[in-house]
C-alpha cells in the first residue's frame, strides 16, 4: 500500500536548475544573488520590502526577539498551544516565558487570557512583559486585531510566529504582517521549503539591515574583525535560497491545493456526529490550512490516539496536535494563564494528511479509512 504522509516537500520544477546555477557560479557560501532574489519574491508576495532570509524559522524568532530588546531576566508572553520553537528562543535570550491559553475558535492565543496575564505579571513583578509571541497555528490566523489592540494598550510589541501560515490572511492582510516582527519557516514540512530555512519580516528597512548585520556575526565596518554586539550565524545559504526561489514560484498553487484538501475533509464530515473539522471561524479568517485538523468526540468508537495507530497500519500518517508548552516538563515552572482549552484540543485533536502532493483519491482514502474506523 502506498504511504499517505502528513506534509512532505513538493518540488515545483526549477529546484535543480537554480541550485545547479548556484553551485556552478560557486556562490555556495551564505549570501549571494539567490538570497536577494528569494527575499524579493517573498516581499512581492507579501507586499513587504523588508523580508530577511535566515537559516531557520527558529533563528528568525530568536533574532526577532533580540530586535525587540528581550534580554536576561525579562518575561515574554507566548501562546501555549504551539511547537516548542515558538518559545525556546525566549530562553536562548535568558528571558522567561509566560504561557497563555488558546480560545476555541482559532485555537490561538485567547485575547482575554492575554490581558489577564499582562496585568497579573505587572502586579507580581512590577514590570510589563517585554514582548508577546502569538502563533497562527496550523495556518489559522489568530485573533490578530484583538491581540494587537491589547498589546497596544500596554505598549508591548508583538512577534507573530507565522511559520505555518505563509499565504494565510486575516482581514485581507497576510499573516506575518500583523506584529512588529513576523516569522516564517521553510522547513521540509511547511508550505514551501528551502530544505531548512526561515525568514524575518521586519517593520522597515533600517531594522531589516540591522537583522542582516546581526545574522552575519555583527561585524562592524572595519578592515579587521571588530564587534560591538553579539551576533549570530543565521543567514540563509545561497544554495538553499536557490531552492526557495523555485519553491516560491509555486506558492499560490500550494496554498490553493491545501485549501482544496481541507474543503474535501469539510464536505465529507459536515454532518458527522463524531468529527468536527477545524474551519475558518468567519469571513475575517482565511487559513492556508497548512495542516487540516479535526476534533474527535469522546463518544467516538476510538480515541484520537487509537485512531492514529489504526491509520498507521493502513499507511496513513496522522499526528497528535501540539502538546501545549505549559504541559511540557521543560517548562513546568513557567507561569500559565487560562483554562483548559489548549489541553482539551490536545486531548481530542488530530492532524490529517495535508501535503499539497496528495491527490483527491488519496484524500478520499483517508476519509474512507476514518469513516470505517469510527463506524
Ligand atoms: C516550524 C515551526 C517553527 C520553527 O521553524 P524551523 O524552520 O523548523 O526552525 C516555529 N514555530 C512554529 C509554530 C512552527 O511550526
Tab-separated table of N, CA and C in Angstrom, residues 7 238 255 268 335 361 364:
chain	number	residue	atom	x	y	z
A	7	UNK	N	2.706	15.787	5.676
A	7	UNK	CA	3.108	17.015	4.989
A	7	UNK	C	4.546	16.864	4.521
A	238	UNK	N	23.121	30.518	-0.091
A	238	UNK	CA	22.688	30.803	-1.452
A	238	UNK	C	22.086	29.569	-2.130
A	255	UNK	N	-0.880	26.858	-1.805
A	255	UNK	CA	-1.909	27.324	-0.868
A	255	UNK	C	-3.274	26.844	-1.346
A	268	UNK	N	-16.844	16.100	3.558
A	268	UNK	CA	-17.075	14.694	3.924
A	268	UNK	C	-17.724	14.561	5.298
A	335	UNK	N	5.025	30.397	34.442
A	335	UNK	CA	3.642	30.790	34.755
A	335	UNK	C	2.717	30.515	33.569
A	361	UNK	N	-8.000	11.303	-4.696
A	361	UNK	CA	-8.287	9.920	-4.278
A	361	UNK	C	-7.479	9.554	-3.036
A	364	UNK	N	-9.606	10.921	-0.313
A	364	UNK	CA	-10.777	10.053	-0.151
A	364	UNK	C	-10.419	8.767	0.590
